[in-house]
Short mmCIF file of C-alpha atoms in Angstrom, two decimals:
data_model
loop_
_atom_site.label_atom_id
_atom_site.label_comp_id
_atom_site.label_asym_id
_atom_site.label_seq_id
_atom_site.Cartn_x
_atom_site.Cartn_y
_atom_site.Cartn_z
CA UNK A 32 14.43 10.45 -4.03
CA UNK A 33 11.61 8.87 -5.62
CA UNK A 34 8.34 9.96 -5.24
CA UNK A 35 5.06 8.86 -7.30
CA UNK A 36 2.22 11.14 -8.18
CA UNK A 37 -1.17 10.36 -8.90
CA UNK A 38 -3.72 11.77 -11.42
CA UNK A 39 -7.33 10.75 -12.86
CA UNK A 40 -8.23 10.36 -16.45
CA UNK A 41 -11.13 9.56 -18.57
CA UNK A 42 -10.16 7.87 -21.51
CA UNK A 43 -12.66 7.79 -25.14
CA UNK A 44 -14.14 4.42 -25.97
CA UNK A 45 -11.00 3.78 -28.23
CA UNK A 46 -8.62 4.60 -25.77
CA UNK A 47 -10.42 2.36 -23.18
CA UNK A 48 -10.47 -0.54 -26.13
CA UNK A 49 -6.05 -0.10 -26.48
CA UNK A 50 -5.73 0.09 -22.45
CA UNK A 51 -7.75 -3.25 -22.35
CA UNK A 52 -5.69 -4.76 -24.63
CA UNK A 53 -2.57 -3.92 -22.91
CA UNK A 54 -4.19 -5.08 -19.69
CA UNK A 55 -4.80 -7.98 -21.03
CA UNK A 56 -1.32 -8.61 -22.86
CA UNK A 57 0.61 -7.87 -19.67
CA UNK A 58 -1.38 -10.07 -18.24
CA UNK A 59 -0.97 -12.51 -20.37
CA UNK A 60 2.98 -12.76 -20.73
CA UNK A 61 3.24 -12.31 -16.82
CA UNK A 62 1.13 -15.36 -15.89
CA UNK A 63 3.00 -17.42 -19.61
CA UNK A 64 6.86 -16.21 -17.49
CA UNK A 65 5.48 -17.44 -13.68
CA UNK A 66 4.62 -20.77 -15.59
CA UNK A 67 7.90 -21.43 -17.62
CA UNK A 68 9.76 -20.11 -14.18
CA UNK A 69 7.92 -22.58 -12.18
CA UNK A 70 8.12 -25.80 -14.87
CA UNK A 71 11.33 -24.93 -15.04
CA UNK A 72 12.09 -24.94 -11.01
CA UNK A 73 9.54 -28.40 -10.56
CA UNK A 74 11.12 -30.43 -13.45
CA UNK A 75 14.79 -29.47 -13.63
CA UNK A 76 15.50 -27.25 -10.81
CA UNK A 77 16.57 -24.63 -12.78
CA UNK A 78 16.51 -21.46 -11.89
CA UNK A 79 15.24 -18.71 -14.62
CA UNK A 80 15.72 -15.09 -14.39
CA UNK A 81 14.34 -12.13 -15.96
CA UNK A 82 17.36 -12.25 -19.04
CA UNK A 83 16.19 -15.37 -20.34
CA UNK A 84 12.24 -14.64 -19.85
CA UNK A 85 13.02 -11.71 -21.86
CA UNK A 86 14.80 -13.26 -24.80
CA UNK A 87 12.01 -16.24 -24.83
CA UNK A 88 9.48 -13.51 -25.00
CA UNK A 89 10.89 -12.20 -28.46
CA UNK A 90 9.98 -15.65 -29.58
CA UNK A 91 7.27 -15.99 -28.05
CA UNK A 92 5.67 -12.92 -30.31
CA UNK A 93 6.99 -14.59 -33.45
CA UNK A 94 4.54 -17.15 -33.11
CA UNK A 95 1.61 -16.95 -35.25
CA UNK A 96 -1.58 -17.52 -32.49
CA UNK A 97 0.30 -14.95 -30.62
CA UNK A 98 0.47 -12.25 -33.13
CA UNK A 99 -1.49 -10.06 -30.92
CA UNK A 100 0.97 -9.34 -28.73
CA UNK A 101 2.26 -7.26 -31.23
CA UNK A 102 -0.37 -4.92 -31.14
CA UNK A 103 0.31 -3.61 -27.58
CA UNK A 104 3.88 -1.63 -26.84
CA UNK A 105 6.72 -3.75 -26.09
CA UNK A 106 7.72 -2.18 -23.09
CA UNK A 107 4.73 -2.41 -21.05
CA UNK A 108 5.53 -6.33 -21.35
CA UNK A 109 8.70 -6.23 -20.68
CA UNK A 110 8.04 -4.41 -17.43
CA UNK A 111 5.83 -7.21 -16.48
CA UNK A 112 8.47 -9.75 -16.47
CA UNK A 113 10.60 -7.10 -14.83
CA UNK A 114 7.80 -7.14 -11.92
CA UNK A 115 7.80 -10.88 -11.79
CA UNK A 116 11.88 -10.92 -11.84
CA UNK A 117 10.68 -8.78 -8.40
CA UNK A 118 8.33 -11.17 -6.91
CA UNK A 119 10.86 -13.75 -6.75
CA UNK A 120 13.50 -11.40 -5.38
CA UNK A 121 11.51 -11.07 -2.47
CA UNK A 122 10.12 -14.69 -2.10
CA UNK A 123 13.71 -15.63 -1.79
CA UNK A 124 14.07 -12.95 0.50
CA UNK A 125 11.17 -13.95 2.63
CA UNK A 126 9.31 -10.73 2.90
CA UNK A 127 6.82 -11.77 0.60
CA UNK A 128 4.68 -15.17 -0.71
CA UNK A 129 5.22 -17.15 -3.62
CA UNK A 130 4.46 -15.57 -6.85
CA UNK A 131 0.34 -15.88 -8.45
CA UNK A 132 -0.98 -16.12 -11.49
CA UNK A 133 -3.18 -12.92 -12.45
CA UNK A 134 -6.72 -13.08 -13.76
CA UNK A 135 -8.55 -10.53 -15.72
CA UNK A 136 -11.22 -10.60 -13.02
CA UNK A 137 -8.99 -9.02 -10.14
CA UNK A 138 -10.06 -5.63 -8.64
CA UNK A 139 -6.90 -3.74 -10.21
CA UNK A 140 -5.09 -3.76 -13.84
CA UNK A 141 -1.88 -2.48 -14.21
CA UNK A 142 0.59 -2.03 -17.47
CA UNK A 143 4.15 -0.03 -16.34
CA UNK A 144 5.57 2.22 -18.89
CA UNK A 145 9.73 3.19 -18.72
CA UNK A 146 10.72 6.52 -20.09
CA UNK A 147 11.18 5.12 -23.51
CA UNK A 148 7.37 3.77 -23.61
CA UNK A 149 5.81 7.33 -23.41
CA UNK A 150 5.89 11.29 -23.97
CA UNK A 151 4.87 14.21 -22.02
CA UNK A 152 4.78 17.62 -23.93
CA UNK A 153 2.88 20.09 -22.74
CA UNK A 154 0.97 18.41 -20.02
CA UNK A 155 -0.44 15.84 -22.71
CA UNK A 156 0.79 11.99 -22.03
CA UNK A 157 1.01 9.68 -24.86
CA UNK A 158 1.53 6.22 -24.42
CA UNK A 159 3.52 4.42 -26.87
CA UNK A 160 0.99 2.70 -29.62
CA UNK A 161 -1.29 4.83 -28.47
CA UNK A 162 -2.91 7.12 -31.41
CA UNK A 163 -4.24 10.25 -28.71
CA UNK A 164 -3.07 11.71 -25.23
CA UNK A 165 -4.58 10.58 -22.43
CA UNK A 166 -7.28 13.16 -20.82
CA UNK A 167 -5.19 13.74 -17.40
CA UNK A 168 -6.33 15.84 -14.90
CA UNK A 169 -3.43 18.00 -13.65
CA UNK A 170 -4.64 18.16 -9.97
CA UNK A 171 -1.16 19.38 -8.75
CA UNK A 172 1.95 20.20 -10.59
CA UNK A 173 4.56 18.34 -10.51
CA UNK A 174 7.74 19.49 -8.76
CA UNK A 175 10.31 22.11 -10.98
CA UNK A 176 13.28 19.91 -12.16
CA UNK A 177 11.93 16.30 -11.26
CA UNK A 178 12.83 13.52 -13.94
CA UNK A 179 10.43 10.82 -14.68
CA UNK A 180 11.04 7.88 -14.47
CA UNK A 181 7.87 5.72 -15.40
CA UNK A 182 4.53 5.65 -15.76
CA UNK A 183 1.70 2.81 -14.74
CA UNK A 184 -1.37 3.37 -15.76
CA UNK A 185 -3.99 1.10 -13.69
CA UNK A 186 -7.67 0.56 -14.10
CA UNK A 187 -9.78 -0.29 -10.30
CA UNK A 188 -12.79 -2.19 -9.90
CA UNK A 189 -14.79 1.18 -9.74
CA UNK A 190 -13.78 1.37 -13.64
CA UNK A 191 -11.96 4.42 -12.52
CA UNK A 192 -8.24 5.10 -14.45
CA UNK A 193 -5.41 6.56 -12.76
CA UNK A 194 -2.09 7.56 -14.09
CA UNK A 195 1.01 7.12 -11.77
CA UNK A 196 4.01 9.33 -12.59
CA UNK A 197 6.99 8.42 -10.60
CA UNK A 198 9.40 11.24 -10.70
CA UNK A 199 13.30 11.31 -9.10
CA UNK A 200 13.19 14.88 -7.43
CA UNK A 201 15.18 15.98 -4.22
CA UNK A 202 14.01 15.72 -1.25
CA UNK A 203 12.84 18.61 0.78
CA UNK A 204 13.88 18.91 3.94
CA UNK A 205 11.75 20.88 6.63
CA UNK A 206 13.17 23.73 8.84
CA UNK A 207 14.66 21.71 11.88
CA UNK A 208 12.82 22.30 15.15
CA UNK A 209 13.27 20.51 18.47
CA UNK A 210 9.63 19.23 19.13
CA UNK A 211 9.20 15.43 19.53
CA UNK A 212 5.81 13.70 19.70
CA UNK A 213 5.03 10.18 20.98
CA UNK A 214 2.17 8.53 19.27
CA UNK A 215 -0.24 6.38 20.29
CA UNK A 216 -2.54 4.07 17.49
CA UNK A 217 -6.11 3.34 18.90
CA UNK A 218 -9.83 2.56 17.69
CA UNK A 219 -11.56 5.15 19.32
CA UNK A 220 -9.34 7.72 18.81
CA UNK A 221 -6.68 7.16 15.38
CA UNK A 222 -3.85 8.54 17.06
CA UNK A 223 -3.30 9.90 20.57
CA UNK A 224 -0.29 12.09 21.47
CA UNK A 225 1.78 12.68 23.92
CA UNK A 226 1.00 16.51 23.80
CA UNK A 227 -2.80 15.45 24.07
CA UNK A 228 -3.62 16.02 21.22
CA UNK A 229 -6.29 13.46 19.77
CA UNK A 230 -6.85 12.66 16.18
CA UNK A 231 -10.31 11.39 15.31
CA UNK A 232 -10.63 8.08 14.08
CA UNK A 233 -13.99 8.44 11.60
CA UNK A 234 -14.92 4.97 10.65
CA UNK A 235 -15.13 5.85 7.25
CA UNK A 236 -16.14 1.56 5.92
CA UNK A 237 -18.24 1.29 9.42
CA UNK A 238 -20.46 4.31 8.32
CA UNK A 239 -21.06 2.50 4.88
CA UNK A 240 -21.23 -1.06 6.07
CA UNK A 241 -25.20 -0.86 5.82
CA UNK A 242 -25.45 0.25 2.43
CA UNK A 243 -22.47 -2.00 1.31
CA UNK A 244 -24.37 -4.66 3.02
CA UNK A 245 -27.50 -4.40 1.31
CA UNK A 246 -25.80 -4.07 -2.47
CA UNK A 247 -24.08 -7.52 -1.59
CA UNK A 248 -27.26 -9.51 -0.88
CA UNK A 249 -28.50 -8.08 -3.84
CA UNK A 250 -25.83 -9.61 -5.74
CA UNK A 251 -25.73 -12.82 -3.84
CA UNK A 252 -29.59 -13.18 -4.98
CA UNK A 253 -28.84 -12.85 -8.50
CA UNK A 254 -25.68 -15.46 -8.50
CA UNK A 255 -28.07 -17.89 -6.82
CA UNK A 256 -30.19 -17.61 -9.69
CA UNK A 257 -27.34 -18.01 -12.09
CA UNK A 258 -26.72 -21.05 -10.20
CA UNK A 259 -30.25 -22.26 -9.56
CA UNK A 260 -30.63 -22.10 -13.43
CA UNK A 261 -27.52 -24.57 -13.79
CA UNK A 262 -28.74 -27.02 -11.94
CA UNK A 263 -26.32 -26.29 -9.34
CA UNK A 264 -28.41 -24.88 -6.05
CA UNK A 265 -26.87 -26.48 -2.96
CA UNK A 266 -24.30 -27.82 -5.22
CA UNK A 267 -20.39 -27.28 -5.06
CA UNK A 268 -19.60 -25.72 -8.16
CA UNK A 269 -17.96 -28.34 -10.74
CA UNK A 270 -13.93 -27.64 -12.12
CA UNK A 271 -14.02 -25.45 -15.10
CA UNK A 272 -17.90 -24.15 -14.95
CA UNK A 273 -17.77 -20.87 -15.04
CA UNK A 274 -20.84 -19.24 -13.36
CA UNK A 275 -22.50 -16.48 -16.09
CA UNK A 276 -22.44 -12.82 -14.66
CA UNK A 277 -25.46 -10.69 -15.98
CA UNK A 278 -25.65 -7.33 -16.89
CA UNK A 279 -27.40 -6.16 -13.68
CA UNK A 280 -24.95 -8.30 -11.39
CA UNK A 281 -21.88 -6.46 -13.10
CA UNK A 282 -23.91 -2.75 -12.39
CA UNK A 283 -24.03 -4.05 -8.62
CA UNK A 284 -20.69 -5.54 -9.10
CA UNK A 285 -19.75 -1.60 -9.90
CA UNK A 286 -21.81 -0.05 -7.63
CA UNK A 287 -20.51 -1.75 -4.71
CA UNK A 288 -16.30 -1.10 -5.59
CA UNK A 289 -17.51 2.53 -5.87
CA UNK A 290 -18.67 2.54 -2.40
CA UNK A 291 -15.68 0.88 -1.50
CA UNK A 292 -13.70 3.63 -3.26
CA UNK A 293 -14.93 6.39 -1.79
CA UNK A 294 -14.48 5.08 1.84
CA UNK A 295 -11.40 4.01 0.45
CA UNK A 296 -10.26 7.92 -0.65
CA UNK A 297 -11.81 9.38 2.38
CA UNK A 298 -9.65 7.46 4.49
CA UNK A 299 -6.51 7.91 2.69
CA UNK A 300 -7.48 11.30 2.69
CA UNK A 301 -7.72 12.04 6.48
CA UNK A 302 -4.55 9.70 7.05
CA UNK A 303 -2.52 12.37 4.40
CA UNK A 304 -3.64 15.19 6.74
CA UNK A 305 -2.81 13.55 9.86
CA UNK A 306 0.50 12.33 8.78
CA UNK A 307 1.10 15.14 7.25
CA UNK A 308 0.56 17.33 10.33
CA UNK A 309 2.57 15.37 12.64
CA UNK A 310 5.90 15.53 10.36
CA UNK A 311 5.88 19.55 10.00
CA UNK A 312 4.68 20.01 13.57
CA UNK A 313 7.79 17.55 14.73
CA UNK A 314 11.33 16.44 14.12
CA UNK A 315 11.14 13.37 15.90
CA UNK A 316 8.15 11.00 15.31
CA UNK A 317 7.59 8.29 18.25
CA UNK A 318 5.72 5.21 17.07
CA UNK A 319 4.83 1.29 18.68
CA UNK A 320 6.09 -1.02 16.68
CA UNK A 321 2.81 -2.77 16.06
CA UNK A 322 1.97 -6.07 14.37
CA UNK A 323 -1.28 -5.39 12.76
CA UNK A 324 -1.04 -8.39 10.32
CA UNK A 325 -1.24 -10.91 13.82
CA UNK A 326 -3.91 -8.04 15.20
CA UNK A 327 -6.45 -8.60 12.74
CA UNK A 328 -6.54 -12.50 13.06
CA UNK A 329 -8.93 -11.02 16.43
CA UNK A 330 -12.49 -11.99 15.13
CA UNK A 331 -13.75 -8.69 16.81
CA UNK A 332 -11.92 -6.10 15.83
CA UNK A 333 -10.37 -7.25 12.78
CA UNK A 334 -12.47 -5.14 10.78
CA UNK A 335 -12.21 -2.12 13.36
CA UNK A 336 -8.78 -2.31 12.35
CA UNK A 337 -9.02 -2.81 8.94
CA UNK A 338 -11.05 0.38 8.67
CA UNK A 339 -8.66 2.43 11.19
CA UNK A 340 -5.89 1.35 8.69
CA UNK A 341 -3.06 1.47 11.12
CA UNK A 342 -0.30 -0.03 8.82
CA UNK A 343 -0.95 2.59 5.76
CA UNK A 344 -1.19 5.24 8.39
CA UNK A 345 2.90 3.82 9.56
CA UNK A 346 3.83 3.79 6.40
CA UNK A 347 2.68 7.82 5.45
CA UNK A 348 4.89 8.86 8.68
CA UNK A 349 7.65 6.71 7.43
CA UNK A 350 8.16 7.86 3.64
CA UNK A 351 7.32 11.70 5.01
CA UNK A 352 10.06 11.64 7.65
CA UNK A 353 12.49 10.62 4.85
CA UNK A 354 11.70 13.20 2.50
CA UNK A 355 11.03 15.54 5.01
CA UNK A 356 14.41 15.24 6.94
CA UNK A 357 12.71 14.16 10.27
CA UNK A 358 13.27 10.74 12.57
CA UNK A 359 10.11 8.27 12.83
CA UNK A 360 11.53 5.98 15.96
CA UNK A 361 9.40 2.84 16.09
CA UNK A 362 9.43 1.29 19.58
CA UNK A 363 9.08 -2.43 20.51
CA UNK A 364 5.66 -3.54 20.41
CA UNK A 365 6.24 -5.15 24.15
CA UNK A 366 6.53 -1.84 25.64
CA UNK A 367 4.21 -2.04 28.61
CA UNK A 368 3.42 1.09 27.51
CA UNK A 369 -0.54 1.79 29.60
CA UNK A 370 0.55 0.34 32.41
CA UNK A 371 3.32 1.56 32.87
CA UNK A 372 2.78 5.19 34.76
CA UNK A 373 4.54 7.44 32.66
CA UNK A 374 5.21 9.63 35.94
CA UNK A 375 6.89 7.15 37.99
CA UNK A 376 7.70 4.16 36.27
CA UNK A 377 5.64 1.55 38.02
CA UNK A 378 3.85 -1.05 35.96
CA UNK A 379 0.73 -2.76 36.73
CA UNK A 380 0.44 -6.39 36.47
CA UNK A 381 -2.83 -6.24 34.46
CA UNK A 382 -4.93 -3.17 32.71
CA UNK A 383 -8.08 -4.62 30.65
CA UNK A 384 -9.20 -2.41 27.41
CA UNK A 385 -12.10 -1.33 29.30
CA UNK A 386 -10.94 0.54 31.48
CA UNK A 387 -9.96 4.12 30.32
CA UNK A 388 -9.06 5.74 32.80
CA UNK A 389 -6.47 4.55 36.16
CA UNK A 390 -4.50 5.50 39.19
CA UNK A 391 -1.12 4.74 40.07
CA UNK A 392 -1.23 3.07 43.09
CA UNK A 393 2.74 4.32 43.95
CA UNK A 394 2.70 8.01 43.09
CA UNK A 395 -1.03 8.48 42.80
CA UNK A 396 -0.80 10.04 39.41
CA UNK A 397 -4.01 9.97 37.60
CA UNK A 398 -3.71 8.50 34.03
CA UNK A 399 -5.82 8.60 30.40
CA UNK A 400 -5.00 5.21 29.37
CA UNK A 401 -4.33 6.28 25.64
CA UNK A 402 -2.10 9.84 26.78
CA UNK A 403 -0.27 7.89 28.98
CA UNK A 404 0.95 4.87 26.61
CA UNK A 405 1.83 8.22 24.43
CA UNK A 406 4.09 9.94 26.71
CA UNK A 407 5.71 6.59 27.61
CA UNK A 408 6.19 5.78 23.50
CA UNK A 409 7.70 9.01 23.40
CA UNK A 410 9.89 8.82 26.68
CA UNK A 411 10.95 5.02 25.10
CA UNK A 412 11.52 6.15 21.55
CA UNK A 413 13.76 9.51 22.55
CA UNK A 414 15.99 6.78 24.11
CA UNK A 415 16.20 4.80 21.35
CA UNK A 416 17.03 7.62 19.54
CA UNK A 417 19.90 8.28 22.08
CA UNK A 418 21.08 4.89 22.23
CA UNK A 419 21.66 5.03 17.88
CA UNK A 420 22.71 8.12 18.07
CA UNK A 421 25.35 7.33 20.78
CA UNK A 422 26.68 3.91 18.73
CA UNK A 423 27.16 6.49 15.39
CA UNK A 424 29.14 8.56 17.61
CA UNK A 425 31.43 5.37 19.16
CA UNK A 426 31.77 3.70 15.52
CA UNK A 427 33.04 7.06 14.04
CA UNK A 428 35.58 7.45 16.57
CA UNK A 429 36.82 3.79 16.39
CA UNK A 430 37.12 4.46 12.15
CA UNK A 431 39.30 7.78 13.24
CA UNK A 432 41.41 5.90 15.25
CA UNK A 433 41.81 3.34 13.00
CA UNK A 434 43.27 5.60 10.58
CA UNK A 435 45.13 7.87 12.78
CA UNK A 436 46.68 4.49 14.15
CA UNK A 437 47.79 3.81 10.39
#
């Protein structure tokens, strides 16, 4: 299976120079293919795909006032068209918007690298066109045997560079055990579960928010100058005026993504351990199914749950499980699951998110609102589990008879 690892590197003043360049050319003949795909769709309705992007490119570099595309290694462009070629594949499919143009101001910049665009010897990565290694630091090995597959190297508004090694290993599957855990996503707490067990949900952006706050009117102060001195104060501003930046606006500029950065690591960090924790401790992982794209359209706790990061936290239990050789059962998010007694069965018509704590008015079991929606995610997801389990069973028997019939 395919797994990607992650390491830092700090790159000379050349090296930061050719990575700019690539950047920039990558950028460049992504945004020049979404335009000839989408003339060619609005004019003709013709469809384009990656093949013909490809051989237009090749002419594309034989032009003279595009010479510099020369200068950066082919494949890194190539993999940009492949990435486009992707984009549409899943517009069509509907899981994901129409295609945008890229700009050289967005937060992250990306080139991808196949295994004939770089080298590793000895721990030292060169990237093709590229005259030096890059400075990686090996945090962790990676695993005995793995092949790599590519590299993408990627540059984040914190100027910090990252290289991403993606690597076709085996899995690794856990020792089996017969534990199962029903989970339960919250603000106060990240995760309850049903074994009551609570993991702490630290608000890494919320402790932050002041000082983030106060960099940004900083830098709102100094753009209003660069406005005021246009002319423009009050003013919408006009198509194709491009507002100057100065020095000390990009240092803010900096200072605030690094801010955002390390809340950003600290969270990931503490979502790794959690997840992490849950998938040895358990072969079966019970989650809700939850909707957090419709959740944080809520005004007032949109960016409580932007900051809990719910959706990332999913998506750790779900590529662990895989590799891991355990079951993540996702329940329907229309489970009644705290208010429904988890003793008895018996639902109440109405529970508001203040209240914590309740009784069960038919068996007079006493309830924690957030261990009891656990225990009933877990009760819900083990028959789930039963219920799949049960239709592999009856579709293997009706192919056996099929054949025995034959």
């Amino acid at each position: 299976m395919h797994r990607a690892h992650r390491y830092r590197f700090y790159p000379t003043p050349e090296q930061e120079q050719q990575l700019a360049r690539t950047f920039g050319c990558v950028r460049h003949v992504y945004n020049w293919a979404l335009d000839l795909r989408s003339a060619a769709w609005s004019v003709g309705k013709e469809r384009v795909g990656y093949h013909e992007t490809a051989r237009r490119l090749t002419l594309l570099k034989r032009e003279p006032e595009r010479a510099w595309l020369c200068e950066v290694s082919n494949v890194a462009l190539q993999q940009s068209l492949r990435h486009l070629d992707k984009g549409f594949a899943n517009f069509f499919a509907g899981r994901a918007k129409y295609p945008c143009f890229k700009s050289r101001r967005d937060h992250v910049q990306a080139a991808s690298y196949m295994a004939n665009g770089f080298t590793l010897r000895d721990g030292r990565l060169t990237l093709a066109k590229h005259d030096a290694p890059l400075d990686l630091r090996w945090s962790r090995p990676l695993p005995d045997g793995a092949k790599i597959t590519s590299v993408t190297i990627t540059r984040d508004a914190a100027a910090r560079y990252h290289a991403s090694i993606l690597v076709d290993a085996p899995a690794q599957p856990l020792p089996v055990t017969d534990k199962a855990v029903g989970v339960d996503l919250g603000l106060l707490d990240l995760a309850v579960s049903s074994d009551g067990q609570r993991i702490a949900n630290p608000r890494f952006a919320a402790r932050k928010q002041t000082r983030i706050a106060r960099w940004q009117r900083k830098l709102a102060r100094k753009r209003e100058a660069a406005r005021a001195a246009l002319g423009l104060t009050g003013k919408a501003t006009p198509l194709g005026v491009r507002i100057p930046r100065s020095n000390n606006a990009a240092k803010l500029s900096r200072r605030i993504a690094r801010i955002h950065a390390t809340v950003r690591d600290a969270r990931r960090d503490h979502l790794h351990k959690a997840s992490t924790r849950l998938i040895r401790e358990n072969q079966t992982v019970c989650v809700e199914d939850l909707a957090v794209s419709n959740m944080v359209k809520n005004d007032r706790l949109s960016r409580s749950i932007s900051d809990v990061a719910w959706r990332e936290f999913r998506g750790m239990l779900e590529y662990k499980a895989a590799r891991c050789g355990r079951d993540l059962q996702a329940v329907s998010r229309w489970l009644p699951s705290s208010k429904r007694c988890s003793a008895c069965g018996y639902t109440l018509e109405s529970l508001p998110l203040s209240v914590r704590r309740w009784t069960c008015s038919r068996c007079g079991a006493n309830h924690d609102r957030d261990l009891n929606a656990a225990r009933n995610i877990l009760a819900a997801g083990l028959a789930q589990q039963h219920e799949q389990r049960t239709a592999g069973l009856a579709g293997i028997n009706a192919c056996q008879a099929s054949s025995d019939a034959t």
